[in-house]
Amino acid sequence: MMADSAFHGDPAVKAQALERLRRHIAGGSFVYFPAWEDGKANVIGAVVEADDTPSYAAQLGYPIALAETLPMFVNGFRPKAEAERFAEAWLERTPVGADLTRIVSQLVLEMLGNPDLVALTERHPAVKQGRLAIMALHRRAIDGDEPDRKTWKAARLAAVAATDALGEGTLDRRAGQVVEAAAWPGTMRTLLRDTLSALSTLEMYLALSGIGWSEADESRVFQIREQAEKDGYMSELSGIDRVLAILDADHPALGKQFRLRLERMEKSEERYRSAGWKTIEMMERAPVAVAPVPAQ
C-alpha cells in the first residue's frame, strides 16, 4: 500500500472523513482556527478530532505537505460558507486510491513558472540558474528519479547564496526567497506551504508597488495608529474602521492610498484560493495507484 494513495484505496475511509467534516459544518462548529478546541474544529481537526496534521495525512493518505498547506488554502476563502464548500470539495473530489505522490512537486513547478517570478529572476543570472536547477530536480522527482539529500542541499545553498546577494526588502530578493523556499523535496512537510507563502508575499508587494505604496507609507500609518491609541483619539471606533476614520479626517491623501492598499491585500488571498482549486484538479487527474476496496 502506498503511503500517499488517497484514503488507502478504501471508500469507507473517505466516507468517514466526509461525515465528520459535514457534521461540524452542519453543527456550526467548523472554524478557520484553532484546529481542535472546545468542540470547534478546522479542516484538519474536524476529521481527526485533534490538532494533529501528521495524523490527518497518515489516516487519509495525503502527502504531509498537502495536509500542512490545507488550512492555508481554506483560510483564503471568505465568507466561511465558501471555506466550507472548498473543504468538502477537497475530500469529495479526491479519487479513492489516487497516487498523490507527485502533486506537491507539480504544484511547486507551477509556482516556479509564475510569469512575474520568472521576469524578476531573469534579471539575476545566479537566481535564474537556481530557479531552473530546482525546477529540474522537481521534474526528476515527478519522473520517479528522486534526487538525494546531498543534491537538494547543494541546490538550496546555491539559491540562498544568490538571494543573499540581493538588496534587503527588494522585489528581487523576495523573488529569490520563493526560489529558496522551493529547494526541498516534495516529502518536506513545509515545502508547499512556505513556497506558496513566499509567492503570495511577492505578488502582494508587486501589487502594492503598482499603486505606489511604500514601506514608508506603512510605517506612517502605524505611527498614526499608535499615537491615536496613546491619545484616545476616536476611541469610539475600533480596528480598521478607526484607522480609516483617522486617515480620512487628518490625512485624506494617505487615506485614499490606504484604501487601495487594503483592496490589494484582499486580492492577494486569491493566490491561496486558486492554488487550492488547482490542487483539487491535480488530484482528480492523478492516476489510481490502489484499486478501491470493494464495498462490504
Coordinates of C-alpha atoms in Angstrom, one line a residue:
M1 CA 0.0 0.0 0.0
M2 CA 1.4 3.4 -1.0
A3 CA 1.6 6.0 1.8
D4 CA 0.2 8.6 -0.4
S5 CA -2.6 6.7 -2.1
A6 CA -5.8 8.6 -1.3
F7 CA -7.8 7.1 1.5
H8 CA -5.5 4.0 1.2
G9 CA -7.9 2.8 -1.5
D10 CA -10.8 2.4 1.0
P11 CA -14.0 4.2 0.2
A12 CA -15.0 3.8 3.9
V13 CA -12.1 6.0 5.0
K14 CA -13.3 8.7 2.6
A15 CA -16.9 8.4 3.8
Q16 CA -15.9 8.7 7.4
A17 CA -13.8 11.8 6.8
L18 CA -16.6 13.4 4.9
E19 CA -19.2 12.5 7.6
R20 CA -17.1 14.1 10.3
L21 CA -16.4 17.2 8.3
R22 CA -20.1 17.7 7.4
R23 CA -21.1 17.1 11.0
H24 CA -19.1 20.1 12.1
I25 CA -20.3 22.2 9.2
A26 CA -23.9 21.4 9.8
G27 CA -23.5 22.0 13.6
G28 CA -21.8 25.4 13.1
S29 CA -18.6 24.2 14.8
F30 CA -16.4 24.4 11.7
V31 CA -13.9 27.2 12.2
Y32 CA -10.7 28.6 10.5
F33 CA -8.8 28.0 13.7
P34 CA -8.0 26.6 16.2
A35 CA -7.6 23.1 14.8
W36 CA -9.4 21.4 17.7
E37 CA -10.7 23.2 20.9
D38 CA -13.9 23.3 22.8
G39 CA -15.8 21.2 20.3
K40 CA -14.8 23.5 17.4
A41 CA -12.6 22.3 14.6
N42 CA -10.8 23.4 11.5
V43 CA -10.4 21.4 8.3
I44 CA -7.8 19.1 10.0
G45 CA -9.4 18.8 13.4
A46 CA -12.9 18.1 12.0
V47 CA -11.6 14.9 10.5
V48 CA -9.0 13.5 13.1
E49 CA -10.7 15.2 16.1
A50 CA -7.3 16.5 17.3
D51 CA -4.8 19.2 16.4
D52 CA -2.7 16.6 14.5
T53 CA -1.8 17.3 10.9
P54 CA 0.5 14.2 10.6
S55 CA -2.3 12.0 11.8
Y56 CA -4.6 13.6 9.1
A57 CA -2.0 12.8 6.4
A58 CA -1.5 9.3 7.7
Q59 CA -5.1 8.4 8.1
L60 CA -6.3 9.7 4.7
G61 CA -3.2 9.0 2.6
Y62 CA -2.4 12.6 1.7
P63 CA 1.2 13.7 1.4
I64 CA 2.2 15.6 4.6
A65 CA 3.0 18.7 2.6
L66 CA -0.6 18.8 1.2
A67 CA -2.1 18.3 4.7
E68 CA 0.2 21.0 6.1
T69 CA -1.0 23.5 3.4
L70 CA -4.7 22.6 3.5
P71 CA -5.6 25.1 6.3
M72 CA -3.8 27.8 4.4
F73 CA -6.0 27.1 1.4
V74 CA -9.1 27.1 3.5
N75 CA -8.2 30.4 5.2
G76 CA -8.1 32.2 1.9
F77 CA -11.8 31.8 1.5
R78 CA -14.4 34.3 2.8
P79 CA -17.1 34.1 3.8
K80 CA -17.0 30.9 5.9
A81 CA -19.6 29.2 3.7
E82 CA -17.1 29.4 0.8
A83 CA -14.4 27.9 3.1
E84 CA -16.8 25.1 4.0
R85 CA -17.6 24.4 0.3
F86 CA -13.9 24.1 -0.5
A87 CA -13.2 21.9 2.5
E88 CA -15.9 19.5 1.3
A89 CA -14.7 19.6 -2.3
W90 CA -11.2 18.7 -1.1
L91 CA -12.4 15.4 0.2
E92 CA -15.2 14.8 -2.3
R93 CA -13.1 15.3 -5.4
T94 CA -10.1 13.3 -4.3
P95 CA -10.4 9.9 -6.0
V96 CA -10.1 6.9 -3.8
G97 CA -6.8 5.2 -4.3
A98 CA -5.3 8.1 -6.3
D99 CA -1.5 8.3 -6.4
L100 CA -0.8 11.7 -4.8
T101 CA 3.0 11.4 -4.5
R102 CA 3.7 13.8 -7.5
I103 CA 1.2 16.5 -6.6
V104 CA 3.5 18.6 -4.4
S105 CA 6.3 18.9 -6.9
Q106 CA 3.8 19.6 -9.7
L107 CA 2.4 22.5 -7.7
V108 CA 5.8 23.8 -6.9
L109 CA 6.7 23.7 -10.6
E110 CA 3.7 25.7 -11.4
M111 CA 4.6 28.4 -8.9
L112 CA 8.2 28.5 -10.1
G113 CA 6.9 29.1 -13.6
N114 CA 4.9 32.2 -12.4
P115 CA 5.4 34.9 -15.0
D116 CA 6.2 37.7 -12.5
L117 CA 8.7 35.4 -10.7
V118 CA 10.3 34.4 -14.0
A119 CA 10.7 38.1 -15.0
L120 CA 12.3 39.1 -11.7
T121 CA 14.7 36.2 -11.6
E122 CA 15.8 36.8 -15.2
R123 CA 17.5 39.9 -14.0
H124 CA 20.0 38.0 -11.9
P125 CA 21.8 35.0 -13.5
A126 CA 22.5 33.2 -10.3
V127 CA 18.9 33.4 -9.2
K128 CA 17.7 32.4 -12.6
Q129 CA 20.1 29.4 -12.6
G130 CA 18.9 28.4 -9.1
R131 CA 15.2 28.5 -10.2
L132 CA 15.9 26.4 -13.3
A133 CA 18.0 23.9 -11.3
I134 CA 15.3 23.5 -8.6
M135 CA 12.7 23.0 -11.3
A136 CA 14.8 20.3 -12.9
L137 CA 15.0 18.5 -9.5
H138 CA 11.3 18.6 -9.0
R139 CA 10.8 17.2 -12.6
R140 CA 13.2 14.4 -11.8
A141 CA 11.1 13.6 -8.7
I142 CA 7.9 13.6 -10.7
D143 CA 9.6 11.1 -13.2
G144 CA 10.4 8.8 -10.3
D145 CA 14.1 9.7 -10.1
E146 CA 14.1 11.4 -6.7
P147 CA 17.3 13.4 -6.1
D148 CA 19.2 12.5 -3.0
R149 CA 19.6 14.8 0.1
K150 CA 23.0 16.0 -1.0
T151 CA 21.8 17.1 -4.4
W152 CA 18.9 19.0 -2.8
K153 CA 21.2 20.7 -0.3
A154 CA 23.6 21.8 -2.9
A155 CA 20.7 23.4 -4.9
R156 CA 19.3 25.0 -1.8
L157 CA 22.7 26.5 -0.7
A158 CA 23.2 28.0 -4.2
A159 CA 19.7 29.5 -4.1
V160 CA 20.3 31.0 -0.6
A161 CA 23.7 32.5 -1.7
A162 CA 22.1 34.0 -4.8
T163 CA 19.3 35.6 -2.7
D164 CA 21.6 36.9 -0.1
A165 CA 23.4 38.9 -2.7
L166 CA 20.3 40.9 -3.5
G167 CA 19.1 44.1 -1.7
E168 CA 17.2 43.7 1.5
G169 CA 13.5 44.3 1.1
T170 CA 13.6 44.5 -2.7
L171 CA 11.2 42.7 -5.1
D172 CA 14.2 40.8 -6.5
R173 CA 15.1 39.5 -3.1
R174 CA 11.5 38.4 -2.5
A175 CA 11.6 36.5 -5.8
G176 CA 14.8 34.8 -4.6
Q177 CA 13.1 33.8 -1.4
V178 CA 10.4 32.0 -3.5
V179 CA 13.2 30.0 -5.2
E180 CA 14.8 29.3 -1.8
A181 CA 11.6 28.0 -0.3
A182 CA 11.1 25.6 -3.2
A183 CA 14.5 24.0 -2.8
W184 CA 13.3 21.0 -0.9
P185 CA 11.9 17.6 -1.9
G186 CA 8.2 17.1 -2.1
T187 CA 8.3 15.0 1.1
M188 CA 9.3 18.0 3.1
R189 CA 6.4 18.9 5.4
T190 CA 6.6 22.7 4.9
L191 CA 7.8 22.9 1.3
L192 CA 4.4 23.7 -0.3
R193 CA 3.2 26.0 2.5
D194 CA 6.4 28.0 2.5
T195 CA 6.7 28.3 -1.3
L196 CA 3.1 29.4 -1.6
S197 CA 3.5 31.9 1.2
A198 CA 6.6 33.3 -0.4
L199 CA 5.0 33.7 -3.8
S200 CA 1.9 35.3 -2.3
T201 CA 4.1 37.8 -0.4
L202 CA 5.9 38.6 -3.6
E203 CA 2.7 39.1 -5.5
M204 CA 1.3 41.3 -2.7
Y205 CA 4.4 43.6 -2.8
L206 CA 4.2 43.7 -6.6
A207 CA 0.6 44.9 -6.3
L208 CA 1.5 47.5 -3.6
S209 CA 4.4 48.7 -5.7
G210 CA 1.9 49.1 -8.6
I211 CA -0.1 51.7 -6.6
G212 CA 3.0 53.4 -5.2
W213 CA 2.6 52.2 -1.7
S214 CA 5.9 52.1 0.2
E215 CA 7.4 50.8 3.4
A216 CA 7.5 54.5 4.5
D217 CA 3.7 54.7 4.0
E218 CA 3.2 51.6 6.0
S219 CA 5.3 53.0 8.8
R220 CA 3.5 56.3 8.7
V221 CA 0.1 54.6 9.1
F222 CA 1.5 52.5 12.0
Q223 CA 2.8 55.6 13.8
I224 CA -0.6 57.5 13.3
R225 CA -2.4 54.5 14.8
E226 CA 0.0 54.2 17.7
Q227 CA -0.4 57.9 18.5
A228 CA -4.2 57.7 18.4
E229 CA -4.0 54.8 20.9
K230 CA -2.0 56.9 23.3
D231 CA -4.2 60.0 22.9
G232 CA -7.5 58.1 22.9
Y233 CA -8.4 59.8 19.6
M234 CA -11.6 58.5 18.0
S235 CA -11.7 55.7 20.7
E236 CA -15.4 55.3 19.9
L237 CA -14.3 53.3 16.9
S238 CA -12.0 50.3 16.7
G239 CA -9.9 48.2 14.4
I240 CA -9.6 49.2 10.7
D241 CA -12.7 51.5 11.0
R242 CA -10.8 53.6 13.4
V243 CA -7.7 53.8 11.3
L244 CA -9.7 54.7 8.2
A245 CA -11.7 57.4 10.1
I246 CA -8.5 59.0 11.4
L247 CA -6.8 59.0 8.0
D248 CA -9.9 60.4 6.3
A249 CA -10.1 63.2 8.8
D250 CA -6.4 64.1 9.1
H251 CA -4.6 62.6 6.2
P252 CA -7.0 62.2 3.3
A253 CA -4.4 61.6 0.6
L254 CA -2.9 58.8 2.7
G255 CA -6.3 57.5 3.5
K256 CA -7.1 57.1 -0.2
Q257 CA -3.9 55.2 -0.8
F258 CA -4.5 53.1 2.3
R259 CA -7.9 52.0 0.9
L260 CA -6.2 50.9 -2.3
R261 CA -3.6 49.1 -0.2
L262 CA -6.4 47.2 1.6
E263 CA -8.0 46.2 -1.7
R264 CA -4.7 44.8 -3.0
M265 CA -4.2 42.9 0.3
E266 CA -7.6 41.4 -0.1
K267 CA -6.9 40.4 -3.6
S268 CA -3.7 38.6 -2.5
E269 CA -5.9 36.0 -0.9
E270 CA -6.8 34.9 -4.4
R271 CA -3.4 33.2 -4.6
Y272 CA -4.4 30.7 -1.9
R273 CA -7.8 30.1 -3.4
S274 CA -6.6 29.5 -6.9
A275 CA -3.8 27.2 -5.6
G276 CA -6.4 25.3 -3.6
W277 CA -8.6 24.6 -6.5
K278 CA -5.6 23.8 -8.7
T279 CA -4.6 21.2 -6.1
I280 CA -8.0 19.6 -6.3
E281 CA -7.9 19.5 -10.1
M282 CA -4.5 17.8 -10.0
M283 CA -5.7 15.2 -7.5
E284 CA -8.7 14.5 -9.7
R285 CA -6.3 13.8 -12.6
A286 CA -3.9 11.7 -10.6
P287 CA -3.5 8.1 -11.7
V288 CA -5.1 5.5 -9.4
A289 CA -2.4 3.6 -7.6
V290 CA -4.5 1.4 -5.4
A291 CA -7.7 -0.2 -6.6
P292 CA -10.6 0.8 -4.3
V293 CA -11.6 -1.8 -1.8
P294 CA -14.9 -3.3 -2.8
A295 CA -17.8 -2.3 -0.6
Q296 CA -18.8 -4.8 2.1

